[in-house]
mmCIF file of C-alpha atoms and ligand atoms in Angstrom:
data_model
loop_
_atom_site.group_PDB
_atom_site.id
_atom_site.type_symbol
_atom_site.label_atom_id
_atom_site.label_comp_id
_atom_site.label_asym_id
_atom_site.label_seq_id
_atom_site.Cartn_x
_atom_site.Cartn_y
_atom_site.Cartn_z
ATOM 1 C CA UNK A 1 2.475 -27.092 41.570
ATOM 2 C CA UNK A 2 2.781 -23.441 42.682
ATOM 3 C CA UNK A 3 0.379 -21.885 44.531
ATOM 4 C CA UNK A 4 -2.008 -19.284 42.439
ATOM 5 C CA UNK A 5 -1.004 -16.218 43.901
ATOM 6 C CA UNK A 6 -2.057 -13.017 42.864
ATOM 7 C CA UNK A 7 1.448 -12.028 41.991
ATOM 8 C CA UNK A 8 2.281 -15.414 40.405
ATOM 9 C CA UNK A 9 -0.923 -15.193 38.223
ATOM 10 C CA UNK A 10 0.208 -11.407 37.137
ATOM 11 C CA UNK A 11 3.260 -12.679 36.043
ATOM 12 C CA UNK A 12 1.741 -15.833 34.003
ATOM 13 C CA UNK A 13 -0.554 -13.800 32.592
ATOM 14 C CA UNK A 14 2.402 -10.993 31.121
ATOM 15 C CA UNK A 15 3.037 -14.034 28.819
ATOM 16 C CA UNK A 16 -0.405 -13.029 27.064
ATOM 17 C CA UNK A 17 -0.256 -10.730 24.295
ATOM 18 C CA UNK A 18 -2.564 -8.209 22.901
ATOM 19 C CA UNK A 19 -2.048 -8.245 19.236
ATOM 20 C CA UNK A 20 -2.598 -4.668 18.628
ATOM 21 C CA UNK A 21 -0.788 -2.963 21.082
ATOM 22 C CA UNK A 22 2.176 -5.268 21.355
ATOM 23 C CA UNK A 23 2.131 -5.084 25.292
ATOM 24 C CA UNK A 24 1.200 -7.882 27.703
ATOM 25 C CA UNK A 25 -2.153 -8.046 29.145
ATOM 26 C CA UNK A 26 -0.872 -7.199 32.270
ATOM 27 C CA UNK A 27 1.366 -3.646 31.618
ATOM 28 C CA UNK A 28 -0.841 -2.859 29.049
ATOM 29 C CA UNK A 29 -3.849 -2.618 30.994
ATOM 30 C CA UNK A 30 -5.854 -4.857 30.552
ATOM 31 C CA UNK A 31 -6.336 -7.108 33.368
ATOM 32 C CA UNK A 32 -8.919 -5.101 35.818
ATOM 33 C CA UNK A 33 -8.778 -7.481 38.403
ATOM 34 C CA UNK A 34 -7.452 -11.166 39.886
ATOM 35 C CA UNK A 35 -8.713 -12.456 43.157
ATOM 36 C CA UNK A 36 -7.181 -15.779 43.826
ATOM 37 C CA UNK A 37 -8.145 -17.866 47.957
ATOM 38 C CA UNK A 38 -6.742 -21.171 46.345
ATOM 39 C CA UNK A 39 -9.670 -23.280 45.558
ATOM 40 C CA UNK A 40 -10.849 -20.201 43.359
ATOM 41 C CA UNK A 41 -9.223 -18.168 40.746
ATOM 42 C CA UNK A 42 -11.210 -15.122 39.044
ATOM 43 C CA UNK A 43 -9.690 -12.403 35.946
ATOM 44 C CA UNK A 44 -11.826 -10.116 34.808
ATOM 45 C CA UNK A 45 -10.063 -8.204 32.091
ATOM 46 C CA UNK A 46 -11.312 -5.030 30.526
ATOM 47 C CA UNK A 47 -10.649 -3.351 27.016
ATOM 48 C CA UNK A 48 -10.309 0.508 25.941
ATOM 49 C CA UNK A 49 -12.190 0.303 22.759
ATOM 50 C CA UNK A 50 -16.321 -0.857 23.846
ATOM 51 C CA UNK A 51 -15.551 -3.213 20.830
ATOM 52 C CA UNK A 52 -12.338 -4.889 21.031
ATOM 53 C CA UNK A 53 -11.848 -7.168 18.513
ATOM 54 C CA UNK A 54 -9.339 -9.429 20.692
ATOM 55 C CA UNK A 55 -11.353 -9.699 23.400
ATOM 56 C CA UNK A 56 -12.508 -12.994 22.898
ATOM 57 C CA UNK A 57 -9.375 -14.090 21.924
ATOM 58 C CA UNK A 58 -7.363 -12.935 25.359
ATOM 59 C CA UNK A 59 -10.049 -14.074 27.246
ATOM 60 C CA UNK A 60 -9.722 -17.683 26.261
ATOM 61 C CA UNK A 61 -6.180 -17.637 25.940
ATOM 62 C CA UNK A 62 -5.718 -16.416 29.296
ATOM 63 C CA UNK A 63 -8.116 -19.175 30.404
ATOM 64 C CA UNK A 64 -6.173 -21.855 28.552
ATOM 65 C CA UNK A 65 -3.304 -20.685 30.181
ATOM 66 C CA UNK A 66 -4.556 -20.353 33.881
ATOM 67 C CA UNK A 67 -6.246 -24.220 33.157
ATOM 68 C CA UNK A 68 -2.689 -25.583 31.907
ATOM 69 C CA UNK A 69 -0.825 -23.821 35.015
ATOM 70 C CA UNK A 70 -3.037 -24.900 37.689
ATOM 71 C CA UNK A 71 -4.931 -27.949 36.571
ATOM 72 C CA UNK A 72 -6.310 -29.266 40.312
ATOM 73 C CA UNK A 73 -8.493 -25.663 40.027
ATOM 74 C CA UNK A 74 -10.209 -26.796 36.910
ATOM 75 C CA UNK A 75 -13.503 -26.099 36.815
ATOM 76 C CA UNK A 76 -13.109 -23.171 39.467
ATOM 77 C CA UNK A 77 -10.968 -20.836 37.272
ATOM 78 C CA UNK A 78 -13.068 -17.678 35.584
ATOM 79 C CA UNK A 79 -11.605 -15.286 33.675
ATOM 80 C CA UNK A 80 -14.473 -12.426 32.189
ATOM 81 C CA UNK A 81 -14.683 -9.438 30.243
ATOM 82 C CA UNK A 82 -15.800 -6.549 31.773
ATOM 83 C CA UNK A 83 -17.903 -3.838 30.455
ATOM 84 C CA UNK A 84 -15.345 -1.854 28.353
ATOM 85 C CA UNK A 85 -14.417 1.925 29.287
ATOM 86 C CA UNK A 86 -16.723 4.021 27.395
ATOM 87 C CA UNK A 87 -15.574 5.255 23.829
ATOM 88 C CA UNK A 88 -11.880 6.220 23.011
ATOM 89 C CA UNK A 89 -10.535 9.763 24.033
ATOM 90 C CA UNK A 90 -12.467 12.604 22.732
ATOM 91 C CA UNK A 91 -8.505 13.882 21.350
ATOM 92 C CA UNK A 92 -8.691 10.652 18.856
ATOM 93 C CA UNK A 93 -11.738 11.058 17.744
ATOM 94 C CA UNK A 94 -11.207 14.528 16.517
ATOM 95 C CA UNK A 95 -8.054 13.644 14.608
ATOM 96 C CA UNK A 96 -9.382 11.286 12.306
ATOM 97 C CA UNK A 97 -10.070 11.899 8.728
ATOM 98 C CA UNK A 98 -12.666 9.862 8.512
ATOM 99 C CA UNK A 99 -15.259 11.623 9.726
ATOM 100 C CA UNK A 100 -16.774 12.837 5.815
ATOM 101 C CA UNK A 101 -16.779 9.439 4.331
ATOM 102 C CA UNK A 102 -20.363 8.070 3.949
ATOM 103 C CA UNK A 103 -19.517 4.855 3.131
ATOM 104 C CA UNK A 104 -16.654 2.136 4.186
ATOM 105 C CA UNK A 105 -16.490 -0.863 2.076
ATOM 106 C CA UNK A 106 -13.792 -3.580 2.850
ATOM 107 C CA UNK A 107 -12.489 -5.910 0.084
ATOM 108 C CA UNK A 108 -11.255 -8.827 0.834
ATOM 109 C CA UNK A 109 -10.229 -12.615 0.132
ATOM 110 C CA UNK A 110 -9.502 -15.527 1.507
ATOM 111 C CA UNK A 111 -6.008 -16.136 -0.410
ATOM 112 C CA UNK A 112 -4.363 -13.664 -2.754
ATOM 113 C CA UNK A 113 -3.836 -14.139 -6.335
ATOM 114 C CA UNK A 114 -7.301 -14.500 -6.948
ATOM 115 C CA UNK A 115 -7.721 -10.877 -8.245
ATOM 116 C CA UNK A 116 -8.800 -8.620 -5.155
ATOM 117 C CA UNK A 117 -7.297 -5.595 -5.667
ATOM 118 C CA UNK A 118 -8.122 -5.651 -9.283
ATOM 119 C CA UNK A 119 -11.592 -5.613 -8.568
ATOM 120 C CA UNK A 120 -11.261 -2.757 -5.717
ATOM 121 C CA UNK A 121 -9.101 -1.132 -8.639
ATOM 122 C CA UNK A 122 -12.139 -1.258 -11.124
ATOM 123 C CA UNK A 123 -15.106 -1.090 -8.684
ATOM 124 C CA UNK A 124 -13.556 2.296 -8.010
ATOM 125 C CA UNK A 125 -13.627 3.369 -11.176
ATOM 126 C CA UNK A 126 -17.047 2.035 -11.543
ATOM 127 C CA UNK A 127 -18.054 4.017 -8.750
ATOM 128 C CA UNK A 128 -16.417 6.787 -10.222
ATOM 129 C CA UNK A 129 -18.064 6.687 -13.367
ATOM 130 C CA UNK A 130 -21.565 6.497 -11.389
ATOM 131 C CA UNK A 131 -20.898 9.925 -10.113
ATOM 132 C CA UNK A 132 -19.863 9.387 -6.825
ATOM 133 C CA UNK A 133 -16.944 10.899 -5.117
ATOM 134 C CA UNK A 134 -14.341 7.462 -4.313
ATOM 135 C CA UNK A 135 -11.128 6.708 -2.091
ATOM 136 C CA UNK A 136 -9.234 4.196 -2.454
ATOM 137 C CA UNK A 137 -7.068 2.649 0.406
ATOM 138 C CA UNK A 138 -4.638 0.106 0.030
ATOM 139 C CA UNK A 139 -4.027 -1.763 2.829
ATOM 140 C CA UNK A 140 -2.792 -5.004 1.120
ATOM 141 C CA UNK A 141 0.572 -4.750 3.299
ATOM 142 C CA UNK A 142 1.866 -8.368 2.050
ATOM 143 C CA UNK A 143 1.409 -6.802 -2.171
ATOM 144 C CA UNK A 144 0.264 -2.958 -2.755
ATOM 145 C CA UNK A 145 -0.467 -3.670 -6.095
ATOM 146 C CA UNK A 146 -2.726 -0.254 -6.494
ATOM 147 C CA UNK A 147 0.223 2.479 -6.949
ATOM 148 C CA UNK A 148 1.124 -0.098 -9.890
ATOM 149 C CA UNK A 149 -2.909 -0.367 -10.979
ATOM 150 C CA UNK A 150 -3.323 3.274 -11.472
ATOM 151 C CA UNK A 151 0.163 4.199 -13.250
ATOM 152 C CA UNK A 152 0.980 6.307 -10.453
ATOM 153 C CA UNK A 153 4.235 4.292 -8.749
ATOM 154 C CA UNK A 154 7.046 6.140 -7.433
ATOM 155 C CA UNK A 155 4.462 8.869 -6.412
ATOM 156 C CA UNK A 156 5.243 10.809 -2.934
ATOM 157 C CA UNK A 157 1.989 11.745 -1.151
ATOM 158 C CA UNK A 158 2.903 15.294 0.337
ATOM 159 C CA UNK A 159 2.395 16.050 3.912
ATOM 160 C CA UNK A 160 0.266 19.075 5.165
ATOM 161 C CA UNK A 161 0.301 20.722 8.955
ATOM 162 C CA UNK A 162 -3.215 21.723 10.046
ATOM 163 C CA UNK A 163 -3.035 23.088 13.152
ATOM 164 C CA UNK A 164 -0.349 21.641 14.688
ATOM 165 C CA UNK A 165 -0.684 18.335 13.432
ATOM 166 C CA UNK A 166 0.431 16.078 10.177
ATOM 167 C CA UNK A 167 -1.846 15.102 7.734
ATOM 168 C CA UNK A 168 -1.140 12.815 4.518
ATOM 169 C CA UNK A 169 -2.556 14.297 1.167
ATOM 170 C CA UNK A 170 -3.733 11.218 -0.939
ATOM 171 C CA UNK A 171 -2.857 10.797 -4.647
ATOM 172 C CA UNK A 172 -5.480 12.069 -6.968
ATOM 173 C CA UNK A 173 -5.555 9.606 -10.060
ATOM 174 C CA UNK A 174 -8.432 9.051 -12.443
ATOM 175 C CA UNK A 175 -10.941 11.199 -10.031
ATOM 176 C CA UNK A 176 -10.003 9.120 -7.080
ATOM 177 C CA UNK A 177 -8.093 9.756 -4.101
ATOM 178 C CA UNK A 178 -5.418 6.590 -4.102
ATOM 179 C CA UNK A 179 -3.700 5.721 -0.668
ATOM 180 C CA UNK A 180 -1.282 2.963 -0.164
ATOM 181 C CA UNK A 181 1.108 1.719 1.677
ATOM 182 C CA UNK A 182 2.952 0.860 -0.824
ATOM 183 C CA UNK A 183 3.902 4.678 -1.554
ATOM 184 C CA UNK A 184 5.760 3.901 1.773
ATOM 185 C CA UNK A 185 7.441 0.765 1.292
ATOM 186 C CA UNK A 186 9.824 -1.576 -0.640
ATOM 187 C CA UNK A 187 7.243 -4.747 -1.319
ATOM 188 C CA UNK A 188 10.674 -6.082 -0.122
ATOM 189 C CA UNK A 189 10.381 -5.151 3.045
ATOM 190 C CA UNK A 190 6.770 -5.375 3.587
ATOM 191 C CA UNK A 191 7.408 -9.202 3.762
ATOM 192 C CA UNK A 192 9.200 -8.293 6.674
ATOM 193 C CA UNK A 193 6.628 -6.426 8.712
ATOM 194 C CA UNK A 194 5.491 -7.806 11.771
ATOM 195 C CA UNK A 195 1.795 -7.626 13.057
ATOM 196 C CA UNK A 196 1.925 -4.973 15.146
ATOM 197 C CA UNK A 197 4.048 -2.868 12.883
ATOM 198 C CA UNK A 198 1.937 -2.756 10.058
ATOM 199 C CA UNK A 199 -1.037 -2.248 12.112
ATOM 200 C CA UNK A 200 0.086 1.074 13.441
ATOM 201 C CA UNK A 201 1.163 2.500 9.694
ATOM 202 C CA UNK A 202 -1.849 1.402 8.428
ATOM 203 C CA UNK A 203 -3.994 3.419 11.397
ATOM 204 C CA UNK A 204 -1.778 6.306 10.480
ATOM 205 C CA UNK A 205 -2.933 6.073 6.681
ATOM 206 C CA UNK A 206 -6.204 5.715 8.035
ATOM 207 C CA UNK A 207 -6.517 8.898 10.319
ATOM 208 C CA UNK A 208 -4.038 10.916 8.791
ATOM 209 C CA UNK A 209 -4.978 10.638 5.069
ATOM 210 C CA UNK A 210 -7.086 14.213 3.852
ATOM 211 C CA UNK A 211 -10.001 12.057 2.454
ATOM 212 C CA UNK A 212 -12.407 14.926 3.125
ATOM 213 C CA UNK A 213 -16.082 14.194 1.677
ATOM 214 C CA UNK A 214 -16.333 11.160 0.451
ATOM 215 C CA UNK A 215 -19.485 8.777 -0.695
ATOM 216 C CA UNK A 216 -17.320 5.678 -0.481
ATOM 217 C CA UNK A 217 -13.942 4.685 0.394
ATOM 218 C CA UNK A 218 -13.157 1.020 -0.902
ATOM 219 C CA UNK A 219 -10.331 -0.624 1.240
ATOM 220 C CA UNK A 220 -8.350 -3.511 -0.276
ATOM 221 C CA UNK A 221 -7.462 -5.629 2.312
ATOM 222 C CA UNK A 222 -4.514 -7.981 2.713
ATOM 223 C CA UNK A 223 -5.653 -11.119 1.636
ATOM 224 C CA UNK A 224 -6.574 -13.904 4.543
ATOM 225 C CA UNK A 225 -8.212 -13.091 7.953
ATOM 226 C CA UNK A 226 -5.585 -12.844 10.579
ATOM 227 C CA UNK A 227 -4.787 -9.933 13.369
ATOM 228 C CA UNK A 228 -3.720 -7.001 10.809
ATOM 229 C CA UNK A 229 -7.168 -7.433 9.394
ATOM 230 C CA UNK A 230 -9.281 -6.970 12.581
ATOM 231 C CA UNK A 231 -7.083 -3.302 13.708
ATOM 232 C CA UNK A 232 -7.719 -2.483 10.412
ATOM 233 C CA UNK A 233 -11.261 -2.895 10.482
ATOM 234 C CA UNK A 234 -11.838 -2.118 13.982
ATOM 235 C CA UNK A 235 -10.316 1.013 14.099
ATOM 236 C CA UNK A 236 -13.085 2.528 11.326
ATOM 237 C CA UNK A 237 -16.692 2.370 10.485
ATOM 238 C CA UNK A 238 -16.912 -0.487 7.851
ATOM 239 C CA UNK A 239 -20.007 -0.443 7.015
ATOM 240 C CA UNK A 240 -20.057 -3.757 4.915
ATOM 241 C CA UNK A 241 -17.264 -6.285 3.291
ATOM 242 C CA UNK A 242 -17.278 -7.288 0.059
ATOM 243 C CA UNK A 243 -15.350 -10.874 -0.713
ATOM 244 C CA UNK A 244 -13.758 -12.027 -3.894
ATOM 245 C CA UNK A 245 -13.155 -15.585 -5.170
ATOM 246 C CA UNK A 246 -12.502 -17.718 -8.144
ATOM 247 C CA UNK A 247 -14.828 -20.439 -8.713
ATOM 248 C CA UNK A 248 -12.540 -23.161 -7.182
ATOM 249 C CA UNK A 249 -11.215 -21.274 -4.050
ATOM 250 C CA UNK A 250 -14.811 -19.639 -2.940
ATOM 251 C CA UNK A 251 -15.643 -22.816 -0.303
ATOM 252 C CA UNK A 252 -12.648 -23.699 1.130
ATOM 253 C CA UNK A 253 -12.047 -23.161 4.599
ATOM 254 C CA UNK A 254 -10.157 -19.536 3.601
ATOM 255 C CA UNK A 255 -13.651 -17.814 2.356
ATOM 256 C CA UNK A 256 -15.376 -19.626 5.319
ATOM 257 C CA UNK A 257 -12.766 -18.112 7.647
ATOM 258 C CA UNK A 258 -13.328 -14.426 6.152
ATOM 259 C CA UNK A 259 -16.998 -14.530 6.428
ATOM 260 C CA UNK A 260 -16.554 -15.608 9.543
ATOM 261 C CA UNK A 261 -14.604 -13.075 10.373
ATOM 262 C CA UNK A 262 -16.831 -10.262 9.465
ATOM 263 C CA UNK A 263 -19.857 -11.436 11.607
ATOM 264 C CA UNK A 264 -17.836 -12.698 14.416
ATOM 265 C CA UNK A 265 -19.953 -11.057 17.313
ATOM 266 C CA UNK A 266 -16.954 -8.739 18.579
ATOM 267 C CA UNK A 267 -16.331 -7.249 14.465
ATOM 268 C CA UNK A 268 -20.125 -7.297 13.265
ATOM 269 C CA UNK A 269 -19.364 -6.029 9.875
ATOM 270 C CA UNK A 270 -22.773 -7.115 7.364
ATOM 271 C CA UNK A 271 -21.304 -9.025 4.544
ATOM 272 C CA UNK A 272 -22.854 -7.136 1.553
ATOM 273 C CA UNK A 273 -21.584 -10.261 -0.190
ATOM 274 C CA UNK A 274 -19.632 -12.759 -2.462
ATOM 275 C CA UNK A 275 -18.159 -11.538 -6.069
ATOM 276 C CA UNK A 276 -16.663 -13.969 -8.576
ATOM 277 C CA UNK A 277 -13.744 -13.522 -10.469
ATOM 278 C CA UNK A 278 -12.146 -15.482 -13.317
ATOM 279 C CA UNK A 279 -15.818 -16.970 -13.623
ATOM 280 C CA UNK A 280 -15.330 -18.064 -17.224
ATOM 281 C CA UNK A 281 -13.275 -17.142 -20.153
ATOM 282 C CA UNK A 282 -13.939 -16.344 -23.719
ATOM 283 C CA UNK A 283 -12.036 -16.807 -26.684
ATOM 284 C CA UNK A 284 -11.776 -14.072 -28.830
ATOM 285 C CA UNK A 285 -12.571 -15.886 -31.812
ATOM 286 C CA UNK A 286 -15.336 -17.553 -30.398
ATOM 287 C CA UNK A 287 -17.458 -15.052 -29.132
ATOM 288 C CA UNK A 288 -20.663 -16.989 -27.865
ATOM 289 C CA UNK A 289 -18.809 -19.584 -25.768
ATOM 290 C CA UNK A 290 -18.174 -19.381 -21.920
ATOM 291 C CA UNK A 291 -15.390 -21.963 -20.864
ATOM 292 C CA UNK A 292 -15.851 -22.292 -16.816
ATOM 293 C CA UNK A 293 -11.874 -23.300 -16.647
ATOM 294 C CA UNK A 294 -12.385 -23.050 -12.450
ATOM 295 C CA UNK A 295 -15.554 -24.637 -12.315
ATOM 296 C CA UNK A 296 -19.391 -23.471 -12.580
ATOM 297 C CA UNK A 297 -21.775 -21.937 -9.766
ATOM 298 C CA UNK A 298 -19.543 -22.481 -6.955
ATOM 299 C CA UNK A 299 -19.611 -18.539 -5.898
ATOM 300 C CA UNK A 300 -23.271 -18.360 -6.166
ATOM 301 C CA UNK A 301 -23.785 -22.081 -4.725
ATOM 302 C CA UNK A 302 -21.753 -20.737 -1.625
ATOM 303 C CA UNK A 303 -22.968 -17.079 -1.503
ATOM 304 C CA UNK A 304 -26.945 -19.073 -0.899
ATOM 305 C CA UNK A 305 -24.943 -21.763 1.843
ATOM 306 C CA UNK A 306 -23.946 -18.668 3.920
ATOM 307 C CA UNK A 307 -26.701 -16.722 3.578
ATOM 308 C CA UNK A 308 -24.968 -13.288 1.999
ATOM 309 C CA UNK A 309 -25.778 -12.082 -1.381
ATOM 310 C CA UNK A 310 -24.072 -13.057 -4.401
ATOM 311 C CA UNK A 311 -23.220 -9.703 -6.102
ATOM 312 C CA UNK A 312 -22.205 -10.854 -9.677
ATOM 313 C CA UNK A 313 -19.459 -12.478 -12.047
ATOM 314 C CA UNK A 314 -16.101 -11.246 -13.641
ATOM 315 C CA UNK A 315 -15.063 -13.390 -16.546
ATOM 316 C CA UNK A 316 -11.004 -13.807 -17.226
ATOM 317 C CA UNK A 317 -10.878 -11.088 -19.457
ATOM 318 C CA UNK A 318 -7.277 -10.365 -21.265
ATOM 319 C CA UNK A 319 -7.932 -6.484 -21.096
ATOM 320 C CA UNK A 320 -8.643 -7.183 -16.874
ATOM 321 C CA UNK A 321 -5.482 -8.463 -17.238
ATOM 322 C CA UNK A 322 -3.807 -5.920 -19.251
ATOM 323 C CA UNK A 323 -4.907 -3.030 -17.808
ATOM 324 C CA UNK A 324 -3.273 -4.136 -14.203
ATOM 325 C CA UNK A 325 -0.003 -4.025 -15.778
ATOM 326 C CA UNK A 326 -0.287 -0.622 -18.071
ATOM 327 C CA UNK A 327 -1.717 1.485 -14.716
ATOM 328 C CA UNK A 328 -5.654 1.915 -16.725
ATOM 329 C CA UNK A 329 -8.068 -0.391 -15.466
ATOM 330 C CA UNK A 330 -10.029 -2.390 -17.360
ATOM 331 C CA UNK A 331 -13.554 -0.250 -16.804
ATOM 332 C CA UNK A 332 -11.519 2.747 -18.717
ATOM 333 C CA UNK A 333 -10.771 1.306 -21.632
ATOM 334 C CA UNK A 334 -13.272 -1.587 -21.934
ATOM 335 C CA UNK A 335 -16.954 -1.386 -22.571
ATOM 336 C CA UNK A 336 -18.352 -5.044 -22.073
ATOM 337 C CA UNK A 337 -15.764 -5.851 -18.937
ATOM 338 C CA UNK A 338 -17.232 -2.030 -17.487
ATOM 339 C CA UNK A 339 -20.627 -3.989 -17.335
ATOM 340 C CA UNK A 340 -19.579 -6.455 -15.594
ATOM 341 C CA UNK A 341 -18.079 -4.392 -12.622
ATOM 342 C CA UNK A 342 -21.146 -1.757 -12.964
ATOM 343 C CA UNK A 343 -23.531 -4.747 -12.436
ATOM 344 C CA UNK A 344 -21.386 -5.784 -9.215
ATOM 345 C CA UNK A 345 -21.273 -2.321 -8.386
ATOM 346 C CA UNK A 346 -25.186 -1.127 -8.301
ATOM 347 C CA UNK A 347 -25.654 -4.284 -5.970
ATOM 348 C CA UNK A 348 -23.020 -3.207 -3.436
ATOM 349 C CA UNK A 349 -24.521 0.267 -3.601
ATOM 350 C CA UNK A 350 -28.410 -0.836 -3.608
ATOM 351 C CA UNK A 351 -26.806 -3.278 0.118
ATOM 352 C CA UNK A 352 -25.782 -0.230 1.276
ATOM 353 C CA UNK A 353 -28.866 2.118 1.206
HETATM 354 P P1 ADP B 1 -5.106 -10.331 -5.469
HETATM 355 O O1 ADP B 1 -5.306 -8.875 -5.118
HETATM 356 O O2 ADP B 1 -6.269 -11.179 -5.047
HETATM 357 O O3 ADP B 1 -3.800 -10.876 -5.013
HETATM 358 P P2 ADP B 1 -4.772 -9.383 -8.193
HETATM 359 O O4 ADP B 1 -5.877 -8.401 -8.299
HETATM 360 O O5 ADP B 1 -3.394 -8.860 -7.991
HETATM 361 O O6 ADP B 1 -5.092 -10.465 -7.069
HETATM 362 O O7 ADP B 1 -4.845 -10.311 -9.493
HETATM 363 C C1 ADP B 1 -3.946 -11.373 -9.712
HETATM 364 C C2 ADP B 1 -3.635 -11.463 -11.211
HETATM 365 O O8 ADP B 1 -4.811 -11.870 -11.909
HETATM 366 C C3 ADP B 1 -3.226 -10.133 -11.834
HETATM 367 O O9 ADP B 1 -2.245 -10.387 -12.800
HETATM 368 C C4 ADP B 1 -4.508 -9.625 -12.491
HETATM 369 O O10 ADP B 1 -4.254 -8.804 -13.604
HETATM 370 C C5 ADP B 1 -5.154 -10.941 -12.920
HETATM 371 N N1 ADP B 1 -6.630 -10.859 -12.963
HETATM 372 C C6 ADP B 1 -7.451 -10.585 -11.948
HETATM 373 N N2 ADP B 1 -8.739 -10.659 -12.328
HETATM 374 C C7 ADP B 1 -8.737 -10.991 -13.645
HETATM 375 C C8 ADP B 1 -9.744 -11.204 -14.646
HETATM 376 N N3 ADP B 1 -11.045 -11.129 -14.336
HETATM 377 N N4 ADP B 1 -9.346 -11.507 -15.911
HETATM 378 C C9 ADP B 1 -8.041 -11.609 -16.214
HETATM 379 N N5 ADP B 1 -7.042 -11.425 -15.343
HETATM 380 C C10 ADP B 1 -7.375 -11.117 -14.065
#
């Protein structure tokens, strides 16, 4: 076994990534200190943002890794997180385009397919149609589905220069302001994104869209919980996730994950709560009957097991369906399925007061 060095530790720990950045713990900063007398190994590490997200993460990674490399200092190996430098520069901060928006609401799933961005599609709408001013960012990286949603694909958001720098001026459809990535990318080559990648165009669609005032921007998020997800929401004031799920898929370990996620002690995000979708369907011809195809109760059952709100149903409705693939929601054309979302909607509003 080698002996722990100070050098030799440096160099074990440049096999440690930070997610976000892309850059080793080591040349990116952010390992503050190593004192190694070999009985006695100590890291503390420190982070730029008071809040990183990873933190946690690194730190037990790089104490995995210092425990697998030097197992006869077991027990005497401490790696800590220092107090993080105070706030990001004051230059960041004053480029955002954030700064107007009241409200930040995060949509998300555990797996996709289970109708996420519809509902982000349609809540905004709903909002909309409640008087409030809406934005709409897509940052479902793996599927944009909302250029498609609002008839608007193949649209080119123009740029703007104020004062020296570039700004992105979002699509106005329907009375909201619609960003995505998708207005950026092939879906193709989406797939093909790595982490880090797709982190840093989504921060620039962030800060760089012209939101201006806003009372709520809805985000639909890629579906899962995984490192995109926590840049994403660390790099803005969320100020509550909503999550949607069928019936069938709202306890498996994917929802569990996501709520997780949100009130992991590093991300703190309130979990305004748990919407249902494809809840029961409806035959046209037979009005009065509810078929529960996927299962009865779960969403509610589960919302009560986790202690977050249950904010409503969404039956399968064909004109849901419909309206995804002819670019006009649902709530535009569809009086009973535009109760359904309002319901949903005054909830998530009445969380966030
Ligand atoms: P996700 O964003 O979770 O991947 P989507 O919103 O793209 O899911 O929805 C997946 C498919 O299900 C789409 O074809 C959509 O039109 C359909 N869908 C979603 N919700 C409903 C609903 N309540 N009734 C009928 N079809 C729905």
């Amino acid at each position: 076994m080698m002996e722990a060095t100070k050098e030799r530790i440096e160099e074990l720990l440049r096999g440690v990534i930070h997610p976000e950045s892309g850059a080793n713990i080591v040349d990116g900063g952010f390992v503050d200190n190593i004192t190694a007398d070999g009985s006695r190994i100590t890291v503390s590490l420190r982070f730029k943002k008071t809040r990183d997200p990873f933190a946690a993460k690194l730190k037990n990674q790089t104490q995995s890794l210092l425990e697998e490399h030097y197992p006869e200092l077991k027990g005497s190996i401490t790696v800590f997180v220092k107090e993080a430098a105070p706030a990001r520069p004051v230059e960041e901060v004053r480029r955002t385009t954030t700064g107007d928006i009241s409200h930040i609401v995060a949509v998300a799933s555990g797996k996709g397919g289970v109708g996420k961005s519809t509902v982000a599609a349609n809540l905004a709408l709903t909002l909309r149609n409640m008087g409030y001013s809406v934005g709409l960012l897509d940052a479902d990286i793996y599927g944009p589905s909302q250029p498609k949603m609002f008839g608007c694909e193949g649209a080119v958001p123009e740029a703007e220069r104020i004062d020296g720098y570039d700004y992105i001026v979002p699509i106005e459809v329907k009375g909201i302001k619609l960003m995505s990535i998708g207005f950026f990318i092939r879906p193709t080559d989406a797939l093909l994104w790595r982490g880090a990648m797709a982190t840093n165009a989504l921060k620039q669609l962030i800060h760089q869209t012209l939101w201006g005032k806003l009372d709520f921007l809805l985000i639909d998020l890629p579906p899962g919980t995984g490192d995109v997800h926590l840049s994403i929401i660390s790099e803005l004031k969320v100020n509550g996730a909503v999550i949607v799920s069928t019936p069938q898929q709202v306890a498996v370990a994917d929802v569990v994950r996501g709520v997780e996620m949100f009130r992991h002690e590093n991300v703190n995000i309130p979990v305004l709560g748990i919407i249902e979708n494809m809840s029961w369907f409806t035959p046209a011809e037979l009005p009065d009957h509810r078929y529960y195809i996927f299962g009865h109760g779960g969403a509610a059952a589960y919302a009560r097991q986790c202690d977050a709100p249950f904010l409503g149903e969404i039956p399968i409705v064909q004109s849901i369906m419909e309206g995804g693939e002819s670019g006009v929601p649902a709530v535009e054309s569809d009086g009973a399925v535009n109760d359904f979302y309002r319901h949903v909607a005054e909830k998530i509003v009445d969380k966030l007061q």
